[in-house]
Short mmCIF file of C-alpha atoms in Angstrom, two decimals:
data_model
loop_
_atom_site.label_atom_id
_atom_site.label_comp_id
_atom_site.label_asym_id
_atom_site.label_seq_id
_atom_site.Cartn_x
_atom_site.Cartn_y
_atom_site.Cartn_z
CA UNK A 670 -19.91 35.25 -29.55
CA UNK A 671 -22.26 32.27 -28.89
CA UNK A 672 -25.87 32.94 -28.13
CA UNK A 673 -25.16 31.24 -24.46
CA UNK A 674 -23.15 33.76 -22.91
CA UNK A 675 -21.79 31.61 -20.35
CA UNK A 676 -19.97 29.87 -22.71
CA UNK A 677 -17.07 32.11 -23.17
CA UNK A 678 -17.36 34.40 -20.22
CA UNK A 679 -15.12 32.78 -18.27
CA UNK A 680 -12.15 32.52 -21.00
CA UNK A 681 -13.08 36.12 -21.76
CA UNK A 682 -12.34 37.65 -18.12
CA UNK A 683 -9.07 35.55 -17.86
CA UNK A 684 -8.02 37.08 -21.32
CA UNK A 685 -8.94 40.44 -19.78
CA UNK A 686 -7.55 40.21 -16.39
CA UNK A 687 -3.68 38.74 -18.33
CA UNK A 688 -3.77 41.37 -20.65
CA UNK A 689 -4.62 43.91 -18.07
CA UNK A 690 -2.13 43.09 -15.10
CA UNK A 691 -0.04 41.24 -17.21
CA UNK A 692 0.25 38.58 -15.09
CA UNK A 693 -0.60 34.92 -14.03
CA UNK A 694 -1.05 32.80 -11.02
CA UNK A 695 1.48 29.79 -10.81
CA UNK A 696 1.00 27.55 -7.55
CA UNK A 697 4.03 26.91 -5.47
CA UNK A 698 4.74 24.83 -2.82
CA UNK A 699 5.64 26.81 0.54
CA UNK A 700 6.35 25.61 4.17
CA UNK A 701 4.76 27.28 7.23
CA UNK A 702 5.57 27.95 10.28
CA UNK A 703 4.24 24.76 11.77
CA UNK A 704 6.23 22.91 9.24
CA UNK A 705 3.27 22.06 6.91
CA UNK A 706 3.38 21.70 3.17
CA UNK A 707 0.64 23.64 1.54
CA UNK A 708 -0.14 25.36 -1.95
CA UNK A 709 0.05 29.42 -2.32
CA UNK A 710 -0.72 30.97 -5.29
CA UNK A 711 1.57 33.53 -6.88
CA UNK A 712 1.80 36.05 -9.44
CA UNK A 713 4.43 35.65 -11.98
CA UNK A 714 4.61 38.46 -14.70
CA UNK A 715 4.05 37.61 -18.56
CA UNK A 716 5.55 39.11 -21.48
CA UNK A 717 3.45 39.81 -24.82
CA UNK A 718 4.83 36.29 -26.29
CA UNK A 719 3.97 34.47 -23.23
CA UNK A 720 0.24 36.18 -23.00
CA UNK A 721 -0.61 35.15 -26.64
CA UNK A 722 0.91 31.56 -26.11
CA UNK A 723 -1.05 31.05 -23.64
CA UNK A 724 -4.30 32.16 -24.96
CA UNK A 725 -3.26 30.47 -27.97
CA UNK A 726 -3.03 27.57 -26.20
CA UNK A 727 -6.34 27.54 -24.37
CA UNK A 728 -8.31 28.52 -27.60
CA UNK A 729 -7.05 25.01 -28.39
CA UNK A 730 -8.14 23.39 -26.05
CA UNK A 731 -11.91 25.22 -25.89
CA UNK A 732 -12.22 23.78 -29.54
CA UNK A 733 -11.60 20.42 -28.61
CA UNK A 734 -14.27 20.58 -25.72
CA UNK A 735 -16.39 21.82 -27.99
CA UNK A 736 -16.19 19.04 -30.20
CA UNK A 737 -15.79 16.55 -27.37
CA UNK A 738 -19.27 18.32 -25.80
CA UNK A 739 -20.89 16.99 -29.08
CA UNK A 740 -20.11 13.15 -28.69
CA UNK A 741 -17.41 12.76 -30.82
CA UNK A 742 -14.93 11.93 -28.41
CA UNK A 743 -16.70 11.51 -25.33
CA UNK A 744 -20.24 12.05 -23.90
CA UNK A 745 -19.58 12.00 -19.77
CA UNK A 746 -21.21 16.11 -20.00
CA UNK A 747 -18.19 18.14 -20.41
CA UNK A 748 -18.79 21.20 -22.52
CA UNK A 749 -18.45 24.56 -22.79
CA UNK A 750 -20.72 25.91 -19.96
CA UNK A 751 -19.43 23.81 -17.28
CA UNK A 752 -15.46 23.43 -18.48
CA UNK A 753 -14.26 24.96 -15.41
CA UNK A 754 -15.41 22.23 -13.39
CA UNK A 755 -13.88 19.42 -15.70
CA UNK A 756 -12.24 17.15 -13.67
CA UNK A 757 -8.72 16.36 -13.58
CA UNK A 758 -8.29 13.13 -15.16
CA UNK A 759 -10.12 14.86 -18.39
CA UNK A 760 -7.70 17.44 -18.67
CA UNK A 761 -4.49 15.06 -18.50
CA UNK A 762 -6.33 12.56 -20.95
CA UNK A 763 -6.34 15.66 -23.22
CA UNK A 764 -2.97 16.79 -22.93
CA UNK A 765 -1.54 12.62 -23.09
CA UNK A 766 -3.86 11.12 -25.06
CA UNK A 767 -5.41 13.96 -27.66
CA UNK A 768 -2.14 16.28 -27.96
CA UNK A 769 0.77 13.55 -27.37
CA UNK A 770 -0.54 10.61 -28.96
CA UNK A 771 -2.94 11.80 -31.33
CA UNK A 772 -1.70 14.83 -32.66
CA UNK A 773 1.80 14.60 -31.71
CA UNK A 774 2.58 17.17 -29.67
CA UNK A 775 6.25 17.57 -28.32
CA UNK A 776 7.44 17.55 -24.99
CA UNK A 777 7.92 21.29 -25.38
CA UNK A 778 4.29 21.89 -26.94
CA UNK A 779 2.54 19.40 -23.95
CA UNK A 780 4.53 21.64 -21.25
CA UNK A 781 3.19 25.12 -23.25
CA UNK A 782 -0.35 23.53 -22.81
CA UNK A 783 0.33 22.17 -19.70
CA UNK A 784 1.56 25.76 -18.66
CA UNK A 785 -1.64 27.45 -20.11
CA UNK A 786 -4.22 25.60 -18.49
CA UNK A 787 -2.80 26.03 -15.41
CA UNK A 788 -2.36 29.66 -15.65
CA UNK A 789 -6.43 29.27 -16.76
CA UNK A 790 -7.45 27.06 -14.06
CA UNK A 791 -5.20 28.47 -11.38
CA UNK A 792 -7.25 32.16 -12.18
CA UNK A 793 -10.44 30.15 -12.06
CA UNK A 794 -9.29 28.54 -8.26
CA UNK A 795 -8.41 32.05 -7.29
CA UNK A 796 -11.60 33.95 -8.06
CA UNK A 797 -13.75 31.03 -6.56
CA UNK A 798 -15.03 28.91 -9.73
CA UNK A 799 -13.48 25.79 -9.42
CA UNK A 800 -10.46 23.89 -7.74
CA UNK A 801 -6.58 24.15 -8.99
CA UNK A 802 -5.85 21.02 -11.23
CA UNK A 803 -2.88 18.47 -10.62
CA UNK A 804 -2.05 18.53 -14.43
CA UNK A 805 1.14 16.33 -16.26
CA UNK A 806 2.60 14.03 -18.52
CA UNK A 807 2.35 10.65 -17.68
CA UNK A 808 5.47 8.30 -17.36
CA UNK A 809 4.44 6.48 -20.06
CA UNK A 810 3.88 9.08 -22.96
CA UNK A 811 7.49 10.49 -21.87
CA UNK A 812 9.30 8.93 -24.19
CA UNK A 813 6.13 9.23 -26.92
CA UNK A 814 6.26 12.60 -26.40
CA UNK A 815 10.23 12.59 -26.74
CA UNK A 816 9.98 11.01 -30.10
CA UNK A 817 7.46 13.93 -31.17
CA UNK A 818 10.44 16.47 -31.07
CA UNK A 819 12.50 14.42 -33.29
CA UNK A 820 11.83 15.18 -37.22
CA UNK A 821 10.11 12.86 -38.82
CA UNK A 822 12.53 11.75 -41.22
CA UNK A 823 11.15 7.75 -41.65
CA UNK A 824 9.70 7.42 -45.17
CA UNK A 825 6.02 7.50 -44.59
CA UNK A 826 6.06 3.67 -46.16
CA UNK A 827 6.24 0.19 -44.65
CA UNK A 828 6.75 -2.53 -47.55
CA UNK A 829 3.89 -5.51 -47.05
CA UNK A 830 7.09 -7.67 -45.62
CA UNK A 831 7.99 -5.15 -43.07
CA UNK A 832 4.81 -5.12 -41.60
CA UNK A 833 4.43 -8.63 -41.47
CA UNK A 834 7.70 -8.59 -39.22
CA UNK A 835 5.64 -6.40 -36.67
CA UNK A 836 2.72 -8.32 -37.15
CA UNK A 837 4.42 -11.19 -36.09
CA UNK A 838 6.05 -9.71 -33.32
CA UNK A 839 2.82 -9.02 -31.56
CA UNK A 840 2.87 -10.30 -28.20
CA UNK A 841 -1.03 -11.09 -28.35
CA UNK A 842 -3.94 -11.50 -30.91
CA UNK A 843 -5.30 -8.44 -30.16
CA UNK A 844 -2.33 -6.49 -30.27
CA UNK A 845 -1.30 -7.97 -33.81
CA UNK A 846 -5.00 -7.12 -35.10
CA UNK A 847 -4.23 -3.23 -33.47
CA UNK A 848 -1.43 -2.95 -36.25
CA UNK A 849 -3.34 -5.00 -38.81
CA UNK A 850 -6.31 -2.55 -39.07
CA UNK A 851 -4.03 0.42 -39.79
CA UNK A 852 -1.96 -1.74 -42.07
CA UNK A 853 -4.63 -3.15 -44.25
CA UNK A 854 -7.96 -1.24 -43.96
CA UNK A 855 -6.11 2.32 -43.02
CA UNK A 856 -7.99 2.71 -39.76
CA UNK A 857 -6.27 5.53 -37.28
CA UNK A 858 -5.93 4.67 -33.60
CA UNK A 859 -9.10 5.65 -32.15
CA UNK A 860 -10.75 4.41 -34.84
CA UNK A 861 -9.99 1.07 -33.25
CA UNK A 862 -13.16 1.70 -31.15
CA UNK A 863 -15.40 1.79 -34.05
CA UNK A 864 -15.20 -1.92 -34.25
CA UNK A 865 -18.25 -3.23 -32.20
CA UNK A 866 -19.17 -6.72 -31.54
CA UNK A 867 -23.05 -7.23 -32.17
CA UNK A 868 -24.86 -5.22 -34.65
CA UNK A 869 -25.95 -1.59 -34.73
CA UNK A 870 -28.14 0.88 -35.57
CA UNK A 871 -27.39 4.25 -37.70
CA UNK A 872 -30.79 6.56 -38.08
CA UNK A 873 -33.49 3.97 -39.35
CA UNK A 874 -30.68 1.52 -41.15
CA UNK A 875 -29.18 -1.75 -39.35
CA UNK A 876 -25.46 -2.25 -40.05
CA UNK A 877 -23.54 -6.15 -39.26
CA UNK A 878 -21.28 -6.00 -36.22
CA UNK A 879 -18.78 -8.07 -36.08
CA UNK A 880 -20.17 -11.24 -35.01
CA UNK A 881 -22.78 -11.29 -37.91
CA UNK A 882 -19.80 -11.07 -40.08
CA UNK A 883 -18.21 -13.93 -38.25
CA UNK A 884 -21.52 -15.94 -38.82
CA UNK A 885 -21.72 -14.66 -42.81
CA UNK A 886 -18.08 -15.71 -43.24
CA UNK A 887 -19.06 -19.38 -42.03
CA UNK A 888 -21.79 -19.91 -44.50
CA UNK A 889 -19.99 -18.38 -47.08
CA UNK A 890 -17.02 -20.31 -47.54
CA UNK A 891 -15.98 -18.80 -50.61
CA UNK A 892 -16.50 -14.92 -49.68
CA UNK A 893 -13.12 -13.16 -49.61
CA UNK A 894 -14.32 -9.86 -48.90
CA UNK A 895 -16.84 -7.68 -46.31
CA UNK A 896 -18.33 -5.22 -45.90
CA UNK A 897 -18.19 -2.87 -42.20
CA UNK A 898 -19.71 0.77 -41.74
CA UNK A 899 -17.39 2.78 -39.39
CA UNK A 900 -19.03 5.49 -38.12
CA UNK A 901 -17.73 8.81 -38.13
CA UNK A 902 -18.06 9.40 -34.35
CA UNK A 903 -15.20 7.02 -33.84
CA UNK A 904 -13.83 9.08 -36.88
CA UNK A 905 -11.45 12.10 -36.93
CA UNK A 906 -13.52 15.14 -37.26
CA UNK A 907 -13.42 18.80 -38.30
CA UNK A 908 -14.43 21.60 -36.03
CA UNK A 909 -18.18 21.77 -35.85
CA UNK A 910 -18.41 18.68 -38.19
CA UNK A 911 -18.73 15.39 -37.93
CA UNK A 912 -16.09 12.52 -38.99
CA UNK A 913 -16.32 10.96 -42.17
CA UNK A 914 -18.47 7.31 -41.74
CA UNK A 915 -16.88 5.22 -44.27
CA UNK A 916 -16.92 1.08 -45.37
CA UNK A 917 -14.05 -1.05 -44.38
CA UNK A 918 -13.48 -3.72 -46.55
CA UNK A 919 -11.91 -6.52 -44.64
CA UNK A 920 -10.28 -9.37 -46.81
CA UNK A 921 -11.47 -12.73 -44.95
CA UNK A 922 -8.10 -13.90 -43.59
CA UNK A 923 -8.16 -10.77 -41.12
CA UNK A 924 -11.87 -11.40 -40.55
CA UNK A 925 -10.72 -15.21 -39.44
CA UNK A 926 -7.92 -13.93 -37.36
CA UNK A 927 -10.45 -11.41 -35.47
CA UNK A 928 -12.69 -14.34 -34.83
CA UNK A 929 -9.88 -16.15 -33.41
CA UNK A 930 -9.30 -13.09 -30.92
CA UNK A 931 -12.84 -13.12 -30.11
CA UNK A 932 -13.01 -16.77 -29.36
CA UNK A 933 -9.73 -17.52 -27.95
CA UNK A 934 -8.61 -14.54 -26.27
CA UNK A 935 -11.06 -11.79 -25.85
CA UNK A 936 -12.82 -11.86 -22.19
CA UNK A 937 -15.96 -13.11 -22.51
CA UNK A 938 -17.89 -10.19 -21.00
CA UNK A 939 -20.49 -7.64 -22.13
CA UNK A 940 -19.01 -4.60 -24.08
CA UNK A 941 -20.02 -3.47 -27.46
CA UNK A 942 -16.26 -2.57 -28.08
CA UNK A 943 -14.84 -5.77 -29.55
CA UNK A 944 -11.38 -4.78 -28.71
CA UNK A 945 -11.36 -4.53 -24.95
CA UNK A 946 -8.61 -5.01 -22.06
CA UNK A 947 -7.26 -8.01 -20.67
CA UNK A 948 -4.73 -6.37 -17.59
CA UNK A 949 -6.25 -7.16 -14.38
CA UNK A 950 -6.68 -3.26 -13.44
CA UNK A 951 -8.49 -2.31 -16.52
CA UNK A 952 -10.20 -5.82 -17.66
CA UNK A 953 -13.08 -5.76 -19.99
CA UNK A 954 -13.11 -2.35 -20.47
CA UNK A 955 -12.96 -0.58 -24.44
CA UNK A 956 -9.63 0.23 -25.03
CA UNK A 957 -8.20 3.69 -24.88
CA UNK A 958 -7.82 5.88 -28.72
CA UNK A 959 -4.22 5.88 -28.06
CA UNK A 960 -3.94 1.83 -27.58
CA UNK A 961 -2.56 1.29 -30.90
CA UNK A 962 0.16 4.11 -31.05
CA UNK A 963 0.79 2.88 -27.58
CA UNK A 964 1.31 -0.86 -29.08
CA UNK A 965 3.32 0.11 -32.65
CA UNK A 966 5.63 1.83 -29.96
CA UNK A 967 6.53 -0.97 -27.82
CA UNK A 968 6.48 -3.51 -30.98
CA UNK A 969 8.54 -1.37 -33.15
CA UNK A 970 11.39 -1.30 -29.95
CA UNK A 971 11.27 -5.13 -29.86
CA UNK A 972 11.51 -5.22 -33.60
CA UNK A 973 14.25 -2.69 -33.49
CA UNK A 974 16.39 -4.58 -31.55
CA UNK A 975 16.38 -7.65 -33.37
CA UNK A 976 17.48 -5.52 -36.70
CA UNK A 977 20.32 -4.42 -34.69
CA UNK A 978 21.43 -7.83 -33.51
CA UNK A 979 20.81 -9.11 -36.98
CA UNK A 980 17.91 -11.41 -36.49
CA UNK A 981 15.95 -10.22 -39.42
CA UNK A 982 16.49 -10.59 -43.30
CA UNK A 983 19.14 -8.54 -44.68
CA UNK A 984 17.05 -7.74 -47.99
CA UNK A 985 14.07 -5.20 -47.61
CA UNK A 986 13.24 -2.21 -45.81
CA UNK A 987 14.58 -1.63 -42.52
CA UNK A 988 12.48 -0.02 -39.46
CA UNK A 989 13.27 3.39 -38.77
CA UNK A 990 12.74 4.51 -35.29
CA UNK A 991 10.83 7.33 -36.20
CA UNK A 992 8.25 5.49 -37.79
CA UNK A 993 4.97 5.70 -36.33
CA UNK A 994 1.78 3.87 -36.23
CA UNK A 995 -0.01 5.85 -38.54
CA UNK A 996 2.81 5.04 -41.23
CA UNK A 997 0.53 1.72 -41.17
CA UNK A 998 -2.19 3.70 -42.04
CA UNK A 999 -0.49 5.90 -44.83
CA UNK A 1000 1.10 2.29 -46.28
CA UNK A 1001 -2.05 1.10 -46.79
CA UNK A 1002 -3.52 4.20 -48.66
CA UNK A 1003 -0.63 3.85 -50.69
CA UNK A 1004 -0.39 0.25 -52.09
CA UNK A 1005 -4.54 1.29 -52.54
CA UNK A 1006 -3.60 4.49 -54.71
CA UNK A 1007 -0.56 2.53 -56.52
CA UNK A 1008 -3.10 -0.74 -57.02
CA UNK A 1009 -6.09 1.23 -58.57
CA UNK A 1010 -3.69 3.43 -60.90
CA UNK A 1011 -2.13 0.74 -62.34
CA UNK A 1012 -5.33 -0.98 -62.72
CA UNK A 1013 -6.43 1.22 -64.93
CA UNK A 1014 -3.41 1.11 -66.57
CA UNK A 1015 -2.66 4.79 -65.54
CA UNK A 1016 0.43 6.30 -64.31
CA UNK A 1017 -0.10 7.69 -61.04
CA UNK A 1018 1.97 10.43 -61.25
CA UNK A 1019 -0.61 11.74 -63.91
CA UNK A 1020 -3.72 10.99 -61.42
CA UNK A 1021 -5.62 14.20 -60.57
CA UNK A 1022 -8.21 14.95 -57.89
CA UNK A 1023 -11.29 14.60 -59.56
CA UNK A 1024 -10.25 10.83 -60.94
CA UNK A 1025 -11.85 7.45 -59.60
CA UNK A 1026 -8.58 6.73 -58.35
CA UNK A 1027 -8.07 9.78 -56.10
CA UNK A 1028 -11.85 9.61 -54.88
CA UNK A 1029 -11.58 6.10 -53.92
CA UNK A 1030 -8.92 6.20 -52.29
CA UNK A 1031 -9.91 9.29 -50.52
CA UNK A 1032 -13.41 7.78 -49.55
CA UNK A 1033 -11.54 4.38 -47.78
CA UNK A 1034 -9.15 6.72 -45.73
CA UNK A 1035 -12.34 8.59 -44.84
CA UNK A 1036 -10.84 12.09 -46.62
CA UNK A 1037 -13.97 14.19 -47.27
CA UNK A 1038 -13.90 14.53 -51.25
CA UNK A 1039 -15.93 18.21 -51.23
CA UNK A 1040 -17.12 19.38 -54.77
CA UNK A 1041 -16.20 16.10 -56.19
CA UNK A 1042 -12.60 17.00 -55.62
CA UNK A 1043 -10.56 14.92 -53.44
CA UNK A 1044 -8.61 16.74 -50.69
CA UNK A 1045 -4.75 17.70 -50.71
CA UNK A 1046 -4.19 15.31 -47.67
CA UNK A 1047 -5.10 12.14 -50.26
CA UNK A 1048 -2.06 13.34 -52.38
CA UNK A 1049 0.13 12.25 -50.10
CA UNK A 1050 0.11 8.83 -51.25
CA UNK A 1051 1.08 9.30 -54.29
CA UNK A 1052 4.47 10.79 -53.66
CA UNK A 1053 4.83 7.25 -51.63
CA UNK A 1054 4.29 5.38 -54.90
CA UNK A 1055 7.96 6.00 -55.75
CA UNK A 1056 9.01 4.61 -52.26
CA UNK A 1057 6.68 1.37 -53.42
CA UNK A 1058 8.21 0.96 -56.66
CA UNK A 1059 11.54 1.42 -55.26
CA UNK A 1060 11.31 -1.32 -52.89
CA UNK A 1061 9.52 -3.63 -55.45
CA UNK A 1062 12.73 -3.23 -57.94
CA UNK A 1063 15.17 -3.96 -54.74
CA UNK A 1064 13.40 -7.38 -54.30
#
């Protein structure tokens, strides 16, 4: 219980008034009389399975207004005291963007959420708190969410010349930087927005946006490597924490290629977002978090294609179409863990959690290494080492 009782009071009497009648308000569609469409609302009996899905269901999503109330994800004023009221379009971005693209809900698990907040919302409409919501998947995370059901069976590896294929097969700059930022700093799709263009203050220290980094590459001819903070807001974070800020190292060839999207092909307009939208409906604006899974989808089908009408070498890794756009990022931790072990001339099957290797790597996929100890989720880059070493002897 949260010292604001309005917080969960509204969840709480829903839970009550399910449990008690063991029912739920659905909203149909009925003709009258006079021939007129209009919306009734209707009880529709729930079993014991259905009740606790669908408080499961909303307990999800009060978390993630919780930690979108805190400016992680958003800061437009939704949080927990005024939920009920959250408008329409914030709901479906949850369900599209947060639990299909992000988290990778199936079409089943969207429609369970789908079906919870309605029964929550419809209650709400009914006992006079706020208005019934319009909520769905959209057309174009159909087939996103489709791929979600299937098992991901793809190796969670893309060899360096694979993912030069989709590079090149970007049909833009910005698009081909999108896959590159995953693919060679290990930066996850909403991360994307953490790249800003002029320079930026966190607490009392100054950090170079991208542009000073532009200007530092220019006088320094010979530098192959810098330096960018990404904060942790643009981070994934745990409940009631924070993300994990971290330093993206970015070789100077990708630095070169982002100043040639900035110069060339990035509208010239005032956003601190350096990757911003050029359609005519959305133009200049930051781009969404799911952008990039949205663009490794519709690369990878072009790229598919052309493997199965034999337009691509016959040698190397084929694309597999359940690979997904954070594969980029897990190839990159990968060739990092598989670098640094045999750099120190270590096997790194025998690498443990507390070793430099494990904590660097865990530090530049922005894993939170607690008690000097790097987390389980870090280890999964070392069972891709085999994959790496496979595909290295098959060259």
């Amino acid at each position: 219980m949260r010292d604001d009782l309005s917080l969960v009071i509204l969840p709480s009497l829903f839970s009550y008034s399910i449990s008690r009648s063991g029912s739920y308000y659905v909203s149909q569609k009925k003709t009258n009389k006079n021939g007129f469409v209009a919306n009734t609302m209707e009880l529709k009996d729930a079993t014991l399975k259905t009740r606790r899905m669908v408080e499961d269901k909303l307990g999800n999503f009060l978390e993630w207004v919780e930690k979108y109330s805190e400016g992680r994800i958003g800061g437009d004023g939704l949080n927990l005291a005024n939920h009920h009221n959250a408008d329409t379009s914030i709901l479906n971005s949850y369900i599209n963007d947060v639990l299909i693209a992000e988290r990778g809900a199936s079409t089943g698990s969207a429609v369970q959420h789908i079906m919870a907040l309605n029964a929550y919302y419809n209650y709400l409409a009914v006992t006079g708190f706020t208005d019934a919501k319009s909520l769905m998947i959209f057309a174009d995370m159909k087939e996103i969410a489709r791929a979600n059901e299937i098992p991901r069976t793809a190796v969670k590896y893309l060899t360096p010349e694979l993912r030069s294929i989709l590079y090149r097969n970007a049909p833009s700059i910005r698009d081909e930087l999108l896959l590159k930022t995953a693919g060679e700093l290990g930066v996850r799709s909403k991360e994307n927005l953490g790249f800003l263009v002029e320079d930026f203050f966190v607490g009392n220290s100054r950090y170079p946006g991208l542009k000073s980094l532009f200007e530092r590459a220019e006088r320094n001819p010979k530098q192959q490597e810098f330096e960018y903070f990404l904060q942790g807001k643009y981070s994934k974070s745990k409940r009631r924490k924070g993300g994990e800020s971290r330093v993206l190292f970015i070789h100077r060839d990708l630095l070169l290629r982002m100043r040639d999207y900035y110069i060339n092909e990035r509208p010239d307009i005032k956003n601190k977002s350096f990757f911003v939208n050029a359609a005519p409906g959305s133009y200049g604006t930051s781009i969404a978090e799911n952008r990039a899974t949205k663009v490794f989808e519709k690369i990878k089908r072009v790229v598919l294609r052309k493997q199965e009408n034999g337009l691509l070498p016959e040698r190397g890794q084929e694309l597999d179409k359940n690979h997904s756009y954070h594969v980029l990022r897990h190839s990159f931790g990968t060739d990092m863990f598989f670098g640094l072990a045999d750099g120190r001339g270590v096997r790194y099957d025998d690498v443990v959690s507390t070793s430099q290797v494990y904590l660097t790597v865990a530090a530049l996929m922005g894993h939170s290494a607690a008690d000097g100890s790097a987390p389980k989720t870090t280890a999964q880059y070392i069972r891709s080492c085999h994959l790496k070493t496979k595909y290295m002897q098959d060259i």
